[in-house]
Amino acid sequence: MPSFTWDLNPEIVKLGPYTMPLVGWEFSPALRWYSLLFVGVFLGGYALLRWQIERGGGEEEDAADFIIYGVIGVLAGSRLGHVIFYDLDHAFEDPMWVFKIWTGGLASHGATVGLIVAMWYFTRKKGVTWLEGADRFAFSAALGATLVRLGNFFNSEIVGRKTDQTWGVKFPRYDGQFTDLSEIPYRHPSQLYETALGILVIVALLVIDRKAGKEKRPRGLLIFSFFALYFIGRFTVEFFKEYQKLDPDALLTMGQWLSLPGVALGIFGVRWSLRRRLPVGWPGPESQYDDDDDDDDDEYEDDDEYEDDDDDDEYAGDPDVDEEFAGRKKKGAAAKSKPAKKPKKAKKPAKKADDEDELDEDEDEDEDEEAPPKTSKKTSKKPSKKTSKKTSKKKGS
């Protein structure tokens, strides 16, 4: 097995030291390899998220909007995760130390929680289910886990346990208590193990995505597959990492305990996704335009109501004039209704004649021929005489 010494300076260019005004904090900013890789996490993660969202029918702006939430979620979650799980005593002794993020101390499990919260807030604003957004983010998460562990290797931190001294990597910057290089022990390059793990997870996600039909895959399959594969691998690699918090005689390390929820969520999530087979799809601009049209329709309906109210309130006249016009309308309506009532009476015998015709057709042919002429004469004569008399009276008046 190969063995070598890793003693690379993690700082490319040093820019300090400086003293922060107001609070008086001294810090030495520098351009680090870890910082460059962290930038690669966000740029690469954005590219992969954009690819997934656009393939699902969304727009590039949707992926760009998540960058801000993702950065805040990763930094806040990873810092708080390290403080709570690995260095809580230090936080109690010096609470302001929690905000000195440049001193180091970021936990990947905390970053996972921070990203979950950030994705929840992002998808809530976009009107997308959390599972749909997380599914699109699976490739970005795998890339982030890969580059961060490579950054840990450049920083000579989070090293592995000692090997049998026949192979491994020497980290002089970590084991600084040894003055002689020959005394520095060989250790497992656990950072490189997890870097390889991240690459394998990315390849596995590509295969799963293609085998499942890409946009025909069930919702949640990618993110749950990431949880299952990555945290199972993370649980395994912890057997080769140096103990960080718990006692070496403990049953499991802190990283293993924190990985168990991810393993359980991933395994049960994959089974749930394959059983439910919910469709995937990111809402495109057309759905947003439809929502805008619905809002416009509601505005038009409100405008119509306002116009109706204006029509009702448009006339406010003199009450005396209204009474005069109302009286004229009543007289005109009475004059029109009087001659219209008598022709209605003439229609009643016609209905009776029609009923008699129907009965006569069933009884006898002779009675059927005699009944209609009588009724027709009555109905034709009576209205004509009465109406003619009334019309003549009106003309005389």
XYZ file of N, CA, C and O in Angstrom, residues 256-367:
448
model
N -21.214 8.466 13.607
C -22.059 7.301 13.324
C -23.456 7.471 13.896
O -24.454 7.108 13.258
N -23.528 7.995 15.118
C -24.854 8.241 15.703
C -25.650 9.229 14.854
O -26.851 9.053 14.647
N -24.962 10.260 14.379
C -25.652 11.266 13.573
C -25.989 10.759 12.174
O -26.853 11.338 11.502
N -25.318 9.723 11.725
C -25.597 9.162 10.393
C -26.782 8.205 10.393
O -27.391 7.978 9.339
N -27.100 7.630 11.544
C -28.187 6.650 11.595
C -29.541 7.211 11.132
O -30.261 6.537 10.388
N -29.945 8.429 11.535
C -31.214 8.962 11.016
C -31.219 9.106 9.495
O -32.244 8.844 8.845
N -30.073 9.497 8.921
C -29.995 9.604 7.468
C -30.130 8.262 6.777
O -30.772 8.153 5.726
N -29.527 7.233 7.362
C -29.644 5.878 6.800
C -31.098 5.409 6.823
O -31.630 4.901 5.828
N -31.750 5.579 7.968
C -33.144 5.146 8.105
C -34.054 5.921 7.143
O -34.913 5.339 6.470
N -33.863 7.235 7.081
C -34.685 8.047 6.181
C -34.482 7.642 4.729
O -35.444 7.578 3.950
N -33.244 7.360 4.364
C -32.973 6.975 2.985
C -33.592 5.647 2.606
O -34.217 5.515 1.549
N -33.449 4.637 3.451
C -33.967 3.300 3.123
C -35.492 3.304 3.051
O -36.083 2.832 2.063
N -36.139 3.845 4.069
C -37.605 3.881 4.052
C -38.126 4.834 2.983
O -39.192 4.595 2.407
N -37.368 5.900 2.711
C -37.796 6.834 1.679
C -37.767 6.226 0.296
O -38.672 6.473 -0.526
N -36.759 5.454 -0.014
C -36.692 4.791 -1.325
C -37.862 3.823 -1.497
O -38.501 3.777 -2.543
N -38.153 3.057 -0.469
C -39.286 2.127 -0.548
C -40.599 2.883 -0.722
O -41.462 2.483 -1.523
N -40.756 3.963 0.017
C -41.982 4.765 -0.102
C -42.116 5.366 -1.487
O -43.202 5.382 -2.077
N -41.007 5.876 -2.039
C -41.041 6.504 -3.361
C -41.404 5.500 -4.444
O -42.217 5.796 -5.332
N -40.824 4.312 -4.391
C -41.119 3.293 -5.401
C -42.542 2.760 -5.269
O -43.147 2.331 -6.258
N -43.083 2.782 -4.066
C -44.451 2.290 -3.872
C -45.481 3.332 -4.290
O -46.474 2.999 -4.933
N -45.255 4.586 -3.950
C -46.222 5.632 -4.290
C -46.116 6.100 -5.739
O -47.131 6.403 -6.358
N -44.883 6.201 -6.243
C -44.621 6.596 -7.630
C -45.341 7.900 -7.997
O -46.102 7.974 -8.968
N -45.090 8.923 -7.206
C -45.645 10.243 -7.506
C -44.899 10.854 -8.681
O -43.684 10.721 -8.796
N -45.578 11.544 -9.591
C -44.905 12.134 -10.760
C -44.051 13.330 -10.363
O -44.322 14.009 -9.374
N -43.003 13.576 -11.160
C -42.118 14.706 -10.927
C -42.431 15.795 -11.944
O -43.109 15.570 -12.945
N -41.933 16.990 -11.689
C -42.142 18.098 -12.611
C -42.046 19.425 -11.886
O -42.601 19.590 -10.802
N -41.297 20.350 -12.502
C -41.125 21.679 -11.917
C -42.067 22.645 -12.639
O -42.079 22.679 -13.868
N -42.850 23.439 -11.914
C -43.771 24.357 -12.590
C -43.019 25.400 -13.399
O -42.122 26.064 -12.893
N -43.386 25.512 -14.694
C -42.723 26.450 -15.584
C -43.370 27.813 -15.572
O -44.286 28.098 -14.793
N -42.924 28.701 -16.471
C -43.479 30.064 -16.510
C -44.937 30.106 -16.903
O -45.660 31.018 -16.546
N -45.422 29.103 -17.680
C -46.815 29.110 -18.118
C -47.765 29.043 -16.935
O -48.784 29.731 -16.897
N -47.420 28.210 -15.944
C -48.287 28.108 -14.768
C -48.311 29.415 -13.994
O -49.323 29.801 -13.417
N -47.186 30.134 -13.987
C -47.160 31.421 -13.307
C -48.014 32.434 -14.042
O -48.708 33.241 -13.441
N -47.987 32.375 -15.414
C -48.831 33.280 -16.188
C -50.305 32.973 -15.971
O -51.148 33.858 -15.932
N -50.630 31.679 -15.830
C -52.024 31.309 -15.567
C -52.499 31.907 -14.256
O -53.624 32.388 -14.139
N -51.638 31.870 -13.239
C -52.008 32.462 -11.964
C -52.223 33.960 -12.101
O -53.131 34.541 -11.505
N -51.382 34.623 -12.929
C -51.545 36.057 -13.147
C -52.856 36.351 -13.853
O -53.538 37.329 -13.556
N -53.226 35.485 -14.839
C -54.492 35.685 -15.539
C -55.670 35.553 -14.598
O -56.647 36.293 -14.686
N -55.588 34.582 -13.679
C -56.674 34.421 -12.717
C -56.809 35.661 -11.847
O -57.910 36.109 -11.535
N -55.671 36.228 -11.463
C -55.717 37.450 -10.660
C -56.326 38.595 -11.446
O -57.093 39.395 -10.912
N -55.991 38.666 -12.769
C -56.556 39.727 -13.599
C -58.060 39.568 -13.731
O -58.814 40.545 -13.714
N -58.533 38.312 -13.886
C -59.969 38.073 -13.979
C -60.680 38.526 -12.718
O -61.768 39.107 -12.774
N -60.070 38.247 -11.578
C -60.673 38.684 -10.324
C -60.751 40.205 -10.261
O -61.737 40.778 -9.774
N -59.714 40.882 -10.786
C -59.730 42.338 -10.774
C -60.835 42.870 -11.679
O -61.516 43.839 -11.350
N -61.021 42.207 -12.865
C -62.071 42.646 -13.767
C -63.444 42.465 -13.140
O -64.342 43.295 -13.288
N -63.636 41.366 -12.421
C -64.918 41.145 -11.761
C -65.170 42.212 -10.706
O -66.288 42.711 -10.563
N -64.118 42.580 -9.986
C -64.279 43.635 -8.993
C -64.624 44.963 -9.661
O -65.449 45.731 -9.165
N -64.005 45.227 -10.830
C -64.299 46.463 -11.548
C -65.758 46.501 -11.997
O -66.412 47.544 -11.953
N -66.288 45.328 -12.457
C -67.690 45.272 -12.867
C -68.606 45.575 -11.697
O -69.623 46.255 -11.843
N -68.265 45.060 -10.520
C -69.096 45.332 -9.345
C -69.084 46.822 -9.021
O -70.106 47.408 -8.687
N -67.906 47.433 -9.154
C -67.817 48.864 -8.883
C -68.640 49.659 -9.890
O -69.279 50.649 -9.550
N -68.636 49.208 -11.175
C -69.413 49.911 -12.183
C -70.903 49.789 -11.891
O -71.666 50.734 -12.069
N -71.343 48.612 -11.448
C -72.752 48.439 -11.106
C -73.146 49.349 -9.951
O -74.216 49.952 -9.943
N -72.257 49.449 -8.982
C -72.547 50.331 -7.855
C -72.622 51.783 -8.306
O -73.468 52.561 -7.840
N -71.758 52.152 -9.256
C -71.786 53.523 -9.767
C -73.072 53.802 -10.509
O -73.636 54.894 -10.437
N -73.570 52.792 -11.273
C -74.822 52.971 -11.998
C -75.983 53.170 -11.040
O -76.900 53.946 -11.296
N -75.947 52.435 -9.930
C -77.042 52.568 -8.967
C -77.024 53.937 -8.293
O -78.066 54.516 -7.989
N -75.833 54.460 -8.070
C -75.719 55.731 -7.367
C -75.627 56.933 -8.296
O -75.434 58.051 -7.873
N -75.801 56.681 -9.620
C -75.549 57.738 -10.597
C -76.603 58.841 -10.530
O -76.319 60.024 -10.636
N -77.916 58.485 -10.383
C -78.992 59.486 -10.415
C -79.472 59.793 -9.005
O -79.778 58.907 -8.229
N -79.508 61.050 -8.704
C -80.075 61.501 -7.433
C -80.935 62.723 -7.747
O -80.464 63.856 -7.766
N -82.226 62.493 -8.081
C -83.085 63.571 -8.598
C -83.949 64.208 -7.540
O -83.838 63.950 -6.346
N -84.875 65.106 -8.038
C -85.817 65.816 -7.182
C -86.964 64.893 -6.831
O -87.563 64.278 -7.717
N -87.373 64.764 -5.572
C -88.470 63.851 -5.209
C -89.803 64.259 -5.824
O -90.620 63.410 -6.154
N -90.053 65.563 -6.019
C -91.321 65.997 -6.646
C -91.387 65.550 -8.087
O -92.431 65.083 -8.574
N -90.301 65.694 -8.781
C -90.270 65.248 -10.184
C -90.439 63.743 -10.260
O -91.127 63.215 -11.139
N -89.824 63.026 -9.337
C -89.962 61.565 -9.340
C -91.404 61.151 -9.121
O -91.913 60.216 -9.759
N -92.126 61.857 -8.221
C -93.532 61.522 -7.989
C -94.377 61.768 -9.234
O -95.270 61.002 -9.584
N -94.086 62.878 -9.940
C -94.860 63.188 -11.143
C -94.645 62.130 -12.213
O -95.590 61.645 -12.839
N -93.370 61.736 -12.406
C -93.095 60.702 -13.404
C -93.673 59.358 -12.992
O -94.160 58.598 -13.821
N -93.666 59.095 -11.691
C -94.238 57.831 -11.219
C -95.730 57.803 -11.462
O -96.307 56.780 -11.849
N -96.414 58.950 -11.266
C -97.852 58.997 -11.539
C -98.156 58.791 -12.994
O -99.105 58.109 -13.370
N -97.369 59.395 -13.869
C -97.594 59.214 -15.301
C -97.376 57.766 -15.713
O -98.100 57.227 -16.544
N -96.375 57.163 -15.117
C -96.109 55.755 -15.449
C -97.260 54.862 -15.024
O -97.643 53.930 -15.713
N -97.859 55.155 -13.865
C -98.989 54.349 -13.392
C -100.190 54.496 -14.307
O -100.891 53.548 -14.642
N -100.470 55.756 -14.743
C -101.602 55.973 -15.647
C -101.387 55.269 -16.976
O -102.298 54.667 -17.534
N -100.165 55.358 -17.509
C -99.888 54.687 -18.776
C -99.989 53.193 -18.658
O -100.498 52.515 -19.544
N -99.544 52.667 -17.535
C -99.622 51.213 -17.345
C -101.057 50.765 -17.202
O -101.461 49.717 -17.709
N -101.915 51.592 -16.540
C -103.323 51.223 -16.386
C -104.041 51.266 -17.722
O -104.876 50.415 -18.033
N -103.696 52.287 -18.561
C -104.345 52.390 -19.877
C -103.975 51.222 -20.769
O -104.781 50.752 -21.571
N -102.749 50.763 -20.646
C -102.316 49.637 -21.468
C -102.861 48.326 -20.976
O -103.145 47.425 -21.746
N -103.082 48.221 -19.682
C -103.509 46.932 -19.128
C -104.990 46.687 -19.324
O -105.435 45.565 -19.419
N -105.825 47.754 -19.415
C -107.276 47.556 -19.529
C -107.667 46.867 -20.819
O -108.385 45.893 -20.809
N -107.296 47.355 -22.026
C -107.696 46.646 -23.233
C -107.024 45.293 -23.372
O -107.483 44.464 -24.121
N -105.934 45.064 -22.665
C -105.244 43.790 -22.831
C -105.900 42.679 -22.060
O -105.695 41.521 -22.344
N -106.754 43.044 -21.042
C -107.369 41.998 -20.220
C -108.499 41.290 -20.953
O -108.687 40.107 -20.829
N -109.338 42.023 -21.749
C -110.519 41.438 -22.374
C -110.169 40.434 -23.456
O -110.815 39.424 -23.562
N -109.179 40.667 -24.306
C -108.816 39.610 -25.248
C -108.380 38.337 -24.549
O -108.528 37.264 -25.071
N -107.866 38.463 -23.316
C -107.473 37.246 -22.592
C -108.684 36.401 -22.259
O -108.654 35.198 -22.277
N -109.875 37.085 -21.956
C -111.084 36.337 -21.659
C -111.553 35.579 -22.884
O -112.160 34.534 -22.802
N -111.286 36.156 -24.071
C -111.715 35.500 -25.308
C -110.918 34.237 -25.550
O -111.347 33.379 -26.296
N -109.753 34.109 -24.930
C -108.956 32.917 -25.147
C -109.442 31.737 -24.336
O -109.172 30.600 -24.651
N -110.194 32.004 -23.260
C -110.643 30.898 -22.412
C -111.574 29.951 -23.134
O -111.429 28.751 -23.044
N -112.615 30.442 -23.905
C -113.451 29.497 -24.638
C -112.647 28.700 -25.644
O -112.983 27.562 -25.930
N -111.578 29.317 -26.185
C -110.788 28.579 -27.159
C -110.119 27.373 -26.522
O -110.024 26.319 -27.128
N -109.670 27.559 -25.258
C -109.068 26.411 -24.580
C -110.101 25.336 -24.327
O -109.846 24.161 -24.443
N -111.322 25.762 -23.938
C -112.367 24.771 -23.708
C -112.707 24.050 -24.992
O -112.967 22.848 -25.005
N -112.719 24.805 -26.103
C -113.036 24.169 -27.380
C -111.981 23.146 -27.744
O -112.303 22.085 -28.276
N -110.726 23.486 -27.440
C -109.677 22.515 -27.748
C -109.833 21.261 -26.922
O -109.637 20.147 -27.411
N -110.229 21.444 -25.657
C -110.437 20.253 -24.808
C -111.599 19.427 -25.306
O -111.577 18.195 -25.292
N -112.680 20.135 -25.747
C -113.833 19.404 -26.258
C -113.487 18.673 -27.528
O -113.972 17.562 -27.785
N -112.628 19.272 -28.362
C -112.220 18.599 -29.601
C -111.513 17.302 -29.296
O -111.745 16.284 -29.967
N -110.661 17.314 -28.279
C -109.955 16.082 -27.943
C -110.898 15.011 -27.429
O -110.750 13.829 -27.709
N -111.912 15.422 -26.647
C -112.884 14.432 -26.150
C -113.768 13.928 -27.261
O -114.144 12.757 -27.308
N -114.177 14.842 -28.172
C -115.078 14.451 -29.264
C -114.416 13.494 -30.225
O -115.088 12.650 -30.832
N -113.108 13.588 -30.405
C -112.434 12.659 -31.315
C -112.528 11.237 -30.811
O -112.563 10.304 -31.609
N -112.598 11.035 -29.511
C -112.689 9.688 -28.961
C -114.128 9.164 -28.958
O -114.375 7.967 -28.914
N -115.129 10.061 -28.954
C -116.517 9.605 -28.815
C -117.187 9.371 -30.167
O -117.603 8.278 -30.505
N -117.340 10.448 -30.964
C -118.183 10.331 -32.158
C -117.715 11.299 -33.221
O -117.284 12.403 -32.897
N -117.759 10.959 -34.481
C -117.299 11.819 -35.559
C -118.273 12.947 -35.802
O -117.886 14.064 -36.142
N -119.601 12.735 -35.633
C -120.594 13.771 -35.889
C -120.488 14.909 -34.899
O -120.550 16.091 -35.260
N -120.346 14.584 -33.616
C -120.227 15.618 -32.602
C -118.926 16.394 -32.765
O -118.849 17.565 -32.455
